[in-house]
Short mmCIF file of C-alpha atoms in Angstrom, two decimals:
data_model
loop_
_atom_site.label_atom_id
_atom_site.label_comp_id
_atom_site.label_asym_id
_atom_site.label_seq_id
_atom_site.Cartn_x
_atom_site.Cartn_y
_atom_site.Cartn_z
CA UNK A 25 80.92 135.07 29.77
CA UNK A 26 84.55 135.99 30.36
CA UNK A 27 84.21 139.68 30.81
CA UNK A 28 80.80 138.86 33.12
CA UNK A 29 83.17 136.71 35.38
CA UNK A 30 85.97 139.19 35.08
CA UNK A 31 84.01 142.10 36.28
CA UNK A 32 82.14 139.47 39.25
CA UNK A 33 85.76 139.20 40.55
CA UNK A 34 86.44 142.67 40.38
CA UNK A 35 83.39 143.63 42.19
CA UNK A 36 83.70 140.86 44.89
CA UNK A 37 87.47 142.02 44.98
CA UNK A 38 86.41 146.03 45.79
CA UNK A 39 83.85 144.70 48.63
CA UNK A 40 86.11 142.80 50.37
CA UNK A 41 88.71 145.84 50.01
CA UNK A 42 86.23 148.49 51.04
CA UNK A 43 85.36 146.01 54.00
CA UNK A 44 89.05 145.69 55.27
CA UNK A 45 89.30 149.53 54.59
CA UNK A 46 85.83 150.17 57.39
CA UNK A 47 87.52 147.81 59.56
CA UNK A 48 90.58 149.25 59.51
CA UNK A 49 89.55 152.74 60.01
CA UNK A 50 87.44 151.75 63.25
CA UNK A 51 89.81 150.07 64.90
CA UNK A 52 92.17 152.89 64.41
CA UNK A 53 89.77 155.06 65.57
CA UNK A 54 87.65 154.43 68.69
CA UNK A 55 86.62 150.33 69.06
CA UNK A 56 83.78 151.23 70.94
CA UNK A 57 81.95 152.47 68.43
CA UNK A 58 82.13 149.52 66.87
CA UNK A 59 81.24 147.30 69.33
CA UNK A 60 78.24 148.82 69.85
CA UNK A 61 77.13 148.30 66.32
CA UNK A 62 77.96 145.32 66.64
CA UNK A 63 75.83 144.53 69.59
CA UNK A 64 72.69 146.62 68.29
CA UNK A 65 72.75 144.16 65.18
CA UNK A 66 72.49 140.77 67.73
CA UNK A 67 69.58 142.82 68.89
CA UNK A 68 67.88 142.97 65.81
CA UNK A 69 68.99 139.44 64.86
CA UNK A 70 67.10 138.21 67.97
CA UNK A 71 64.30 140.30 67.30
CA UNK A 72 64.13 139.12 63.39
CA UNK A 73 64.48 135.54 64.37
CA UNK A 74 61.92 135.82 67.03
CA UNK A 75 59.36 136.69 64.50
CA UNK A 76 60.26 134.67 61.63
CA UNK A 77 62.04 131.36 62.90
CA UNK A 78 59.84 129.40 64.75
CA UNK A 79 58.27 127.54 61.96
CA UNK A 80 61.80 126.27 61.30
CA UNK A 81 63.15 125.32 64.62
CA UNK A 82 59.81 123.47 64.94
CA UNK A 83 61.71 121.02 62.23
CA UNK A 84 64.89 120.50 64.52
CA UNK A 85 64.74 117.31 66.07
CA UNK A 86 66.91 118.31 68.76
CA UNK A 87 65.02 121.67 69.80
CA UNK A 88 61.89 119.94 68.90
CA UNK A 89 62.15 116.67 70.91
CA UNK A 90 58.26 116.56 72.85
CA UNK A 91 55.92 114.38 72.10
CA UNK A 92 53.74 117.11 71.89
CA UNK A 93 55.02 120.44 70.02
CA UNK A 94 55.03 123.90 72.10
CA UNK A 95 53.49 126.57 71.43
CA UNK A 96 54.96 129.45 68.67
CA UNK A 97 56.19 131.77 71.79
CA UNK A 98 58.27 128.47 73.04
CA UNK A 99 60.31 128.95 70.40
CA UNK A 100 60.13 132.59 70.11
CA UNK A 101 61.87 132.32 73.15
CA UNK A 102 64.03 129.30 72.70
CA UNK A 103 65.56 131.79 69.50
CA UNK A 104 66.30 134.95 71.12
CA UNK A 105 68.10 133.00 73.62
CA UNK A 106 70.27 131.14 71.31
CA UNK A 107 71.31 134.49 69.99
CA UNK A 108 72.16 136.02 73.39
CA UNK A 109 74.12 133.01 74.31
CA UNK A 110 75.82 133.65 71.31
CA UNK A 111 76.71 137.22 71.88
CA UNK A 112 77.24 136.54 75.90
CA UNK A 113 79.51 134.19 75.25
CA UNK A 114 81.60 136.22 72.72
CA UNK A 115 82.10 139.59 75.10
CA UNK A 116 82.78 136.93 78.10
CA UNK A 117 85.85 135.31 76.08
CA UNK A 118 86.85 139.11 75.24
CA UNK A 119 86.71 139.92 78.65
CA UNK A 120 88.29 136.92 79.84
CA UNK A 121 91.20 137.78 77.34
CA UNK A 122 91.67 140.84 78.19
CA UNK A 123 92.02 140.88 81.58
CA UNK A 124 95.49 142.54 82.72
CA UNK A 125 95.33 145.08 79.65
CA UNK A 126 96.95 148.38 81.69
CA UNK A 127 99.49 149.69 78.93
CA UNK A 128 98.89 149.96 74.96
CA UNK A 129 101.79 148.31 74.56
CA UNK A 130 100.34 145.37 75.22
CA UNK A 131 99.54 143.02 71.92
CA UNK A 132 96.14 142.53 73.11
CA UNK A 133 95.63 145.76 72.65
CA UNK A 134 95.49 145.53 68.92
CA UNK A 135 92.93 142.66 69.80
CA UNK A 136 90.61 144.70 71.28
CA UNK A 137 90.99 147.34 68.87
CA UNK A 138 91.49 145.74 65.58
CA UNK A 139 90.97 142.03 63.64
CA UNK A 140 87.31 143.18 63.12
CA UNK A 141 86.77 140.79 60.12
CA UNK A 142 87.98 138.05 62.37
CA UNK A 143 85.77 138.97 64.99
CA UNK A 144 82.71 139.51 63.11
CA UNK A 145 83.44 136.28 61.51
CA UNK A 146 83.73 134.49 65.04
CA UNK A 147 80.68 135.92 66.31
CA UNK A 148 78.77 134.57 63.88
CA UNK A 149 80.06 131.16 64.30
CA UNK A 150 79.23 131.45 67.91
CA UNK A 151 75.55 132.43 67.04
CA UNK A 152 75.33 130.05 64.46
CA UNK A 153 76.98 126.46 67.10
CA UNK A 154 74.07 128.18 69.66
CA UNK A 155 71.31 126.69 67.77
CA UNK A 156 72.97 123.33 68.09
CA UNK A 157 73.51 122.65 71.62
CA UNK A 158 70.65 120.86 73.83
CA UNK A 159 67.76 123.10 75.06
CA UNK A 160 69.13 122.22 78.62
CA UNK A 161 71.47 124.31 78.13
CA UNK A 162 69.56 126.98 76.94
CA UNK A 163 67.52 126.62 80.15
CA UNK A 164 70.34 127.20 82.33
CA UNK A 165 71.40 130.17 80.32
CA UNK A 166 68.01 131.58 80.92
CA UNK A 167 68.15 131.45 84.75
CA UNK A 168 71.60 132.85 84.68
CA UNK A 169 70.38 135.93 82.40
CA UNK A 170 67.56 136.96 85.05
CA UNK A 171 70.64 137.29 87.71
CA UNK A 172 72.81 139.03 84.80
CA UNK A 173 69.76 141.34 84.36
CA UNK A 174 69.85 142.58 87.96
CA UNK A 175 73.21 143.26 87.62
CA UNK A 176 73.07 144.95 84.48
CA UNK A 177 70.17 147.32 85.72
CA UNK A 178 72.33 148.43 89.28
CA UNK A 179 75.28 148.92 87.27
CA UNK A 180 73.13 151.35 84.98
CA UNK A 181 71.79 153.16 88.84
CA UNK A 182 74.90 153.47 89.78
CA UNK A 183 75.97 155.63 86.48
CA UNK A 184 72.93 157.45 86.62
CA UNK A 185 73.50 158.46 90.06
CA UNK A 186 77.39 159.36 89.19
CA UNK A 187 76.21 161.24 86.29
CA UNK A 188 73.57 163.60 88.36
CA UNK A 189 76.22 164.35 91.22
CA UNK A 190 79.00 165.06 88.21
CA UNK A 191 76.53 167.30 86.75
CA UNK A 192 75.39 169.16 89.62
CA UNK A 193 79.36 169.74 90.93
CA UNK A 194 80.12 170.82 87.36
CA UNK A 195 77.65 173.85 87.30
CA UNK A 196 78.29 175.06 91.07
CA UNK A 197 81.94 174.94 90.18
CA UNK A 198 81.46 177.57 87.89
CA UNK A 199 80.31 179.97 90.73
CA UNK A 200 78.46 182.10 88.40
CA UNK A 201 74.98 183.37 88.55
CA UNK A 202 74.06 182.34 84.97
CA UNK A 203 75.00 178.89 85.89
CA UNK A 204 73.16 179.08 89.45
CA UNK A 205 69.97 180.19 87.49
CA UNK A 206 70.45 177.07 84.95
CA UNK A 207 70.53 175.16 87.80
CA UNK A 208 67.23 176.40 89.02
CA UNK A 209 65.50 176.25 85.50
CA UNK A 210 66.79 172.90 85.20
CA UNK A 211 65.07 171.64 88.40
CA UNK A 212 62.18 173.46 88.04
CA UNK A 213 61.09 172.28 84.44
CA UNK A 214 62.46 168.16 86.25
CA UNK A 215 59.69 168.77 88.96
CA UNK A 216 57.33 169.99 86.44
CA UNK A 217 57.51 166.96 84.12
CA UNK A 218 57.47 164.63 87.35
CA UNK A 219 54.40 165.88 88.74
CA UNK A 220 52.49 165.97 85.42
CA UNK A 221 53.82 162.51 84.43
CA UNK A 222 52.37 161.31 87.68
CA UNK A 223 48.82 163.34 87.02
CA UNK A 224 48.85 161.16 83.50
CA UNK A 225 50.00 157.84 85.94
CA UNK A 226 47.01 158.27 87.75
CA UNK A 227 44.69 158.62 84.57
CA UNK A 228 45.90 156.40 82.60
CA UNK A 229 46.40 153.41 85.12
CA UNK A 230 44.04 153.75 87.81
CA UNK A 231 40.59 153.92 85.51
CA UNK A 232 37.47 154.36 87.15
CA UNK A 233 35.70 151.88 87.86
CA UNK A 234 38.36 149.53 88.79
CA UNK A 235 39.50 147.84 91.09
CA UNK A 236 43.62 148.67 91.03
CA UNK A 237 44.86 149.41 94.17
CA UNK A 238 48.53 148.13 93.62
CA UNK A 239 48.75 150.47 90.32
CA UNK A 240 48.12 153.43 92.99
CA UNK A 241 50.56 151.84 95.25
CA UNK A 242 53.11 152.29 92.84
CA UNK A 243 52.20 155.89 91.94
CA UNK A 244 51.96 156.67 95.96
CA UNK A 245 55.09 155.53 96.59
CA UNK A 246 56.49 157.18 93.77
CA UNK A 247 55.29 160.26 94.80
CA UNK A 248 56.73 159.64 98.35
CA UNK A 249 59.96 159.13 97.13
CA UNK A 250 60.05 162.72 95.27
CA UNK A 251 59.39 164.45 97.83
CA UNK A 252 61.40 162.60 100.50
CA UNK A 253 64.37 163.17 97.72
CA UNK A 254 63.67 167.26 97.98
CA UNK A 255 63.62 167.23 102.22
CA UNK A 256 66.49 164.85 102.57
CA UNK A 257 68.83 167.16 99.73
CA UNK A 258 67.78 170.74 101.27
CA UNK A 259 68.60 169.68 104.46
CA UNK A 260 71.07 171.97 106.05
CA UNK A 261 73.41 169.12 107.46
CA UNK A 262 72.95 167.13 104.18
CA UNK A 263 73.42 170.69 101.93
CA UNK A 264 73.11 169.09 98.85
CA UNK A 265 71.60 169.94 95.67
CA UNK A 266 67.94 170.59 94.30
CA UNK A 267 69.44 169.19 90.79
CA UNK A 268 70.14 165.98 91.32
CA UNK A 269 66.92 165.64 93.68
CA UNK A 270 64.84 166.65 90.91
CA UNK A 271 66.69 164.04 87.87
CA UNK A 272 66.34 161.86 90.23
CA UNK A 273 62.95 162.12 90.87
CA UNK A 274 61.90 162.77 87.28
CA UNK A 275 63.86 159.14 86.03
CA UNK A 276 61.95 157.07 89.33
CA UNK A 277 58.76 158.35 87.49
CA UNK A 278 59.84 157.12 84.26
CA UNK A 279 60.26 153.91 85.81
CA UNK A 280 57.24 153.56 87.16
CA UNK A 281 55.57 154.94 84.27
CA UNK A 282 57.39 152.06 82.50
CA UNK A 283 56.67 149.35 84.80
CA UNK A 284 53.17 150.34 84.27
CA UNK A 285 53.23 150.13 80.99
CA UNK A 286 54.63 146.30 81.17
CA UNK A 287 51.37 145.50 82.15
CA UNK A 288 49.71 142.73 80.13
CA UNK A 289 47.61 144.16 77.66
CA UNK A 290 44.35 142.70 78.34
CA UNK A 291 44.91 143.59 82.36
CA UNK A 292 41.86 146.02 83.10
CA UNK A 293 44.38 148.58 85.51
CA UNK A 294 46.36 149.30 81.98
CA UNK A 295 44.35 151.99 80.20
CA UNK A 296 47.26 153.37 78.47
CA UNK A 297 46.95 150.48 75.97
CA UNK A 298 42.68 149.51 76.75
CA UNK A 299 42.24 151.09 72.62
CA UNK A 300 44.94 149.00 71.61
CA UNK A 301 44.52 145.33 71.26
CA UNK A 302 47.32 144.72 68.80
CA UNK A 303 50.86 146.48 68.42
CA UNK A 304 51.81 147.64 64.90
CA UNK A 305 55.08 147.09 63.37
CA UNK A 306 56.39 150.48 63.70
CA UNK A 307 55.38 150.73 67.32
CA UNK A 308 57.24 147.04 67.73
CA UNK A 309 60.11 148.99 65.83
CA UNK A 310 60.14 151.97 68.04
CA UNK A 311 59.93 149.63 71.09
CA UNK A 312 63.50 147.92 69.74
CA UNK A 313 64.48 150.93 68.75
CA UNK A 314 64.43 152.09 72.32
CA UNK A 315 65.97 149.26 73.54
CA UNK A 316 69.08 149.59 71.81
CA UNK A 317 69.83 153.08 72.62
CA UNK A 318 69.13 152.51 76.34
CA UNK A 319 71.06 149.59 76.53
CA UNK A 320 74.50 150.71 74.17
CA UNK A 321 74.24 154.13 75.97
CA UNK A 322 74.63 152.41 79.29
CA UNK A 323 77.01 149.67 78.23
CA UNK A 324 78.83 151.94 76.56
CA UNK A 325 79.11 154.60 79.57
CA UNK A 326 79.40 151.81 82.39
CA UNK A 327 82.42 150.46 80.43
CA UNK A 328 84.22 153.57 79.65
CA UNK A 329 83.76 154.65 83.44
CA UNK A 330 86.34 155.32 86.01
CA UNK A 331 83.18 155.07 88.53
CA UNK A 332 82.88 151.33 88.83
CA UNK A 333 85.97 150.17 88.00
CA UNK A 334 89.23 152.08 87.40
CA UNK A 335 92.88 150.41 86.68
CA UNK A 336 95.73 151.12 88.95
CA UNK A 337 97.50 152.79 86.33
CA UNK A 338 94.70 154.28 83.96
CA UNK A 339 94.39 157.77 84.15
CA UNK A 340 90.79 159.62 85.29
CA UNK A 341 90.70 161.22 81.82
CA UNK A 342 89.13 157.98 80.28
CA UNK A 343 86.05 158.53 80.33
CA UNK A 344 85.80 162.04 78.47
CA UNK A 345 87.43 160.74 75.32
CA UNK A 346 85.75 160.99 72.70
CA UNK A 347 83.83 157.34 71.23
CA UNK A 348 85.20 158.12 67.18
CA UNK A 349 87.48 160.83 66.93
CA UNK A 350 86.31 163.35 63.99
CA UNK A 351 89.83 165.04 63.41
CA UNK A 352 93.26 164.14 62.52
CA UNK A 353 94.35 165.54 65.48
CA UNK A 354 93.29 162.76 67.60
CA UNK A 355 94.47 159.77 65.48
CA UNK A 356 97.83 162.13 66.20
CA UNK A 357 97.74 162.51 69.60
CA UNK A 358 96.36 158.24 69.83
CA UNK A 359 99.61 157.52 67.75
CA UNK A 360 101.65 159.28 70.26
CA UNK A 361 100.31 157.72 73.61
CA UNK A 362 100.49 154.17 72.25
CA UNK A 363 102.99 153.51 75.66
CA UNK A 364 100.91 155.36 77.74
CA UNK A 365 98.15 153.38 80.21
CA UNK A 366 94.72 152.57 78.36
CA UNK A 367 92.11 154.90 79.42
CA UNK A 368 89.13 152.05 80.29
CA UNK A 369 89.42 149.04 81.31
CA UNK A 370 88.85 146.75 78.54
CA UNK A 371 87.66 143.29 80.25
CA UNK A 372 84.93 145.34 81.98
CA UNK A 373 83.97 146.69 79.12
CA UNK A 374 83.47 143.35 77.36
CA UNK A 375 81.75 142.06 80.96
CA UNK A 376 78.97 145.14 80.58
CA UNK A 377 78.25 144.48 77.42
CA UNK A 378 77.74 140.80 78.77
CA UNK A 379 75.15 141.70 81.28
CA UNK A 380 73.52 143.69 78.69
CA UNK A 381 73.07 140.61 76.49
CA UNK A 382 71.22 139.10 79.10
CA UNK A 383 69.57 141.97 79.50
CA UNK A 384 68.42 142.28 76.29
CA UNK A 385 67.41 138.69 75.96
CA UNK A 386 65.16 139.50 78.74
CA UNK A 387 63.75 142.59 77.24
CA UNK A 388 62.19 140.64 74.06
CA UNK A 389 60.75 137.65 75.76
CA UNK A 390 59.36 139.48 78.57
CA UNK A 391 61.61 137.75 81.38
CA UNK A 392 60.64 134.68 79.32
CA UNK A 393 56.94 134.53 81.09
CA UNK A 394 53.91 133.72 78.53
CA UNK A 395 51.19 136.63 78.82
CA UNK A 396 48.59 136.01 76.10
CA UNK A 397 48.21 138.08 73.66
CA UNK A 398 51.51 140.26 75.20
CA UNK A 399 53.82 137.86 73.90
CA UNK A 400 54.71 139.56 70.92
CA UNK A 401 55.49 142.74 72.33
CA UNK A 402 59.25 143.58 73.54
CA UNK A 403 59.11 143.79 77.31
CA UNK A 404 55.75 142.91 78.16
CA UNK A 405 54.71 140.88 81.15
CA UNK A 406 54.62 140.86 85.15
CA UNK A 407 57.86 140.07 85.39
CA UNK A 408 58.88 143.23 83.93
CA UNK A 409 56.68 145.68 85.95
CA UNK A 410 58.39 144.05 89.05
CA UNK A 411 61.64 144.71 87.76
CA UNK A 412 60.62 148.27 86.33
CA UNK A 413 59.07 148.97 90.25
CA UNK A 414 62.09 147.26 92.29
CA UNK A 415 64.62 149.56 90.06
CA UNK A 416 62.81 152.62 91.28
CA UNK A 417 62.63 151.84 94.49
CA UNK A 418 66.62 151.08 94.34
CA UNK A 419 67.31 153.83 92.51
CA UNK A 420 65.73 155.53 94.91
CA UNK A 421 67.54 153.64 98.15
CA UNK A 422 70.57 154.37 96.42
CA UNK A 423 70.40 158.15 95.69
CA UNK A 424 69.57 158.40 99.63
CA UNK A 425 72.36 156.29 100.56
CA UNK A 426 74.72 158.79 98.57
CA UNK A 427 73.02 161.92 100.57
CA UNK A 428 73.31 160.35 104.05
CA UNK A 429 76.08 158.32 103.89
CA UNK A 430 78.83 161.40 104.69
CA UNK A 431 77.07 161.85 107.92
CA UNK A 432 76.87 158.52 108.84
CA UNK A 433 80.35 158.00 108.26
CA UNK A 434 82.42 161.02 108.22
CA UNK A 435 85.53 159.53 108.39
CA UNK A 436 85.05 157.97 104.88
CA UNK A 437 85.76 159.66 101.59
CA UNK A 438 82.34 159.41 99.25
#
């Protein structure tokens, strides 16, 4: 009995030492890293609650206060937002802390890199008060998040938009034929994916027989848009680039395609799921899956970016540092510039991943709209398609804006 306690300490002693050891190598590494795993778990918290918790929360008496019970989506709902209130609220009092942060000299510096114990330990707390406040609250938070959403999806444009343009100037820089022909190949194979993608658009959600005229709409317009992107860049007073034109174009179908796709199941315009009448746990799993990456890519990216938001002091080099440095070399040269200006500005950082909470709240309820038989499927629903369609067609406003805008007003810098 003594040697079985002995060796429970000594385990329970080596996890909490090879804990503080993970910790402490993150934080001495890259943070970001680990902040992203840390928001890709309150992802799969929501999504784990959302499937298993309702029977509980039916038993709160102060989530639980009707006369007459909701339904099991109510508080399908009612549990993924408690989770993203949670998380929101624990990268808004980062941000709000961290606001000022220009040199890494500064002690809350060492916040935002290290104490990861402490702050995994907080943001549970946080989760875990969440399920005790009123459900007015949770209502309000709710509203808010479809606002937050908006946000989240321009500030994700915008990078994509930055990103093409970067891209584009990088290879002509070169001013080399291999790179000129890249270029070309590049395009070409972006146009060919766009215009087959928008053959399969028109099979799969405008079915014979039927009457779905705003599904073709969509497609149309989508359409449109690529080829108003292709005049507008070969222009000879516009002289930009077929590159960009043709990313462009290829990501405006994906959103459509993906709008489309939102469509309730049981809606007679949405053949790409008229087989399928229920989801299976691995497509469920691949649809979270998704979700993640999309949303910790662009988190990730819009944070690190001198695009939207660059310090007075912080140098442009920011954003190409690496997320986890794989050599000693780096923790070297890290150690050295500990008084030199941060490279990203850490409160907007904290304030992306924000958004994306809402975001991602948003995602598995379907913009918190009951659709049948959808509601068990992450980012299903009406509300979606709209927001799918009205990114597009921004995206698209956008990318124009960024062509024509020089002319319009030469005098600026763009």
């Amino acid at each position: 009995m003594w040697a079985a306690s002995c060796l429970a300490s000594c385990c329970a002693a080596c996890a909490c030492e090879a804990c503080r050891s993970v910790a402490s190598s993150i934080s001495r590494r890259s943070a970001r890293i680990a902040y992203c795993g840390l928001f890709a778990l309150s992802l799969i918290v929501s999504w784990i609650l959302r499937e298993v918790a309702a029977p509980l929360m039916e038993k709160i008496p102060w989530i639980n206060h009707f006369h007459q019970t909701p339904n099991r989506e109510w508080f399908e709902t009612d549990a993924v937002l408690r989770v993203s209130l949670g998380n929101f609220l624990f990268f808004t009092i980062l941000a709000i802390l961290m606001i000022g942060v220009k040199d890494q000299k500064d002690p809350r510096d060492r916040l935002h890199h290290g104490g990861w114990m402490t702050k995994i330990v907080c943001w549970c707390i946080l989760v875990f008060i969440m399920f005790f406040l009123p459900n007015a609250i949770v209502s309000s938070y709710e509203t808010v998040s479809k606002f937050g959403s908006g946000l989240f999806l321009l500030v994700q444009v915008v990078l994509l938009l930055d990103f093409v343009h970067e891209w584009n100037d990088k290879w002509v820089r070169k001013d080399e034929q291999f790179w000129y022909i890249a270029l070309f190949v590049v395009s070409l194979v972006c146009y060919l994916l766009t215009f087959s993608f928008s053959g399969l658009l028109f099979h799969w959600f405008t079915p014979a027989g039927h009457d779905c005229g705003i599904n073709t709409f969509f497609i149309v317009m989508t359409l449109i848009f690529v080829f108003v992107f292709a005049i507008v860049a070969l222009h000879p007073a516009v002289g930009g680039s077929i590159l960009p034109a043709s990313v462009i174009s290829l990501y405006c179908t994906y959103l459509c395609f993906s709008g489309l796709a939102s469509e309730p199941r049981d809606y007679e315009c949405n053949g790409f799921h008229r087989h399928t009448k229920a989801v299976s746990t691995g497509t469920l799993t691949l649809g979270l899956f998704t979700t993640v990456l999309s949303v910790v890519y662009s988190a990730v990216r819009a944070g690190s970016s001198t695009t939207l938001l660059l310090e007075p002091d912080s140098p442009r080099g920011g954003a190409d540092k690496p997320l986890l440095p794989m050599n000693k070399t780096a923790d070297e040269d890290e150690k050295k510039d500990e008084a030199r200006p941060v490279t990203y500005s850490y409160a907007f950082f904290h304030v992306i991943f924000s958004l994306a909470s809402m975001y991602s709240a948003m995602l598995l309820t379907g913009w918190s709209t009951s659709v049948g038989e959808s509601g068990n499927l992450v980012d299903v629903g009406w509300p979606s398609v709209w927001v799918r369609i009205v990114t597009g067609w921004v995206t698209a406003a956008l990318y124009i804006w960024s062509l024509v805008a020089p002319l319009l007003f030469p005098e600026r810098e763009f």
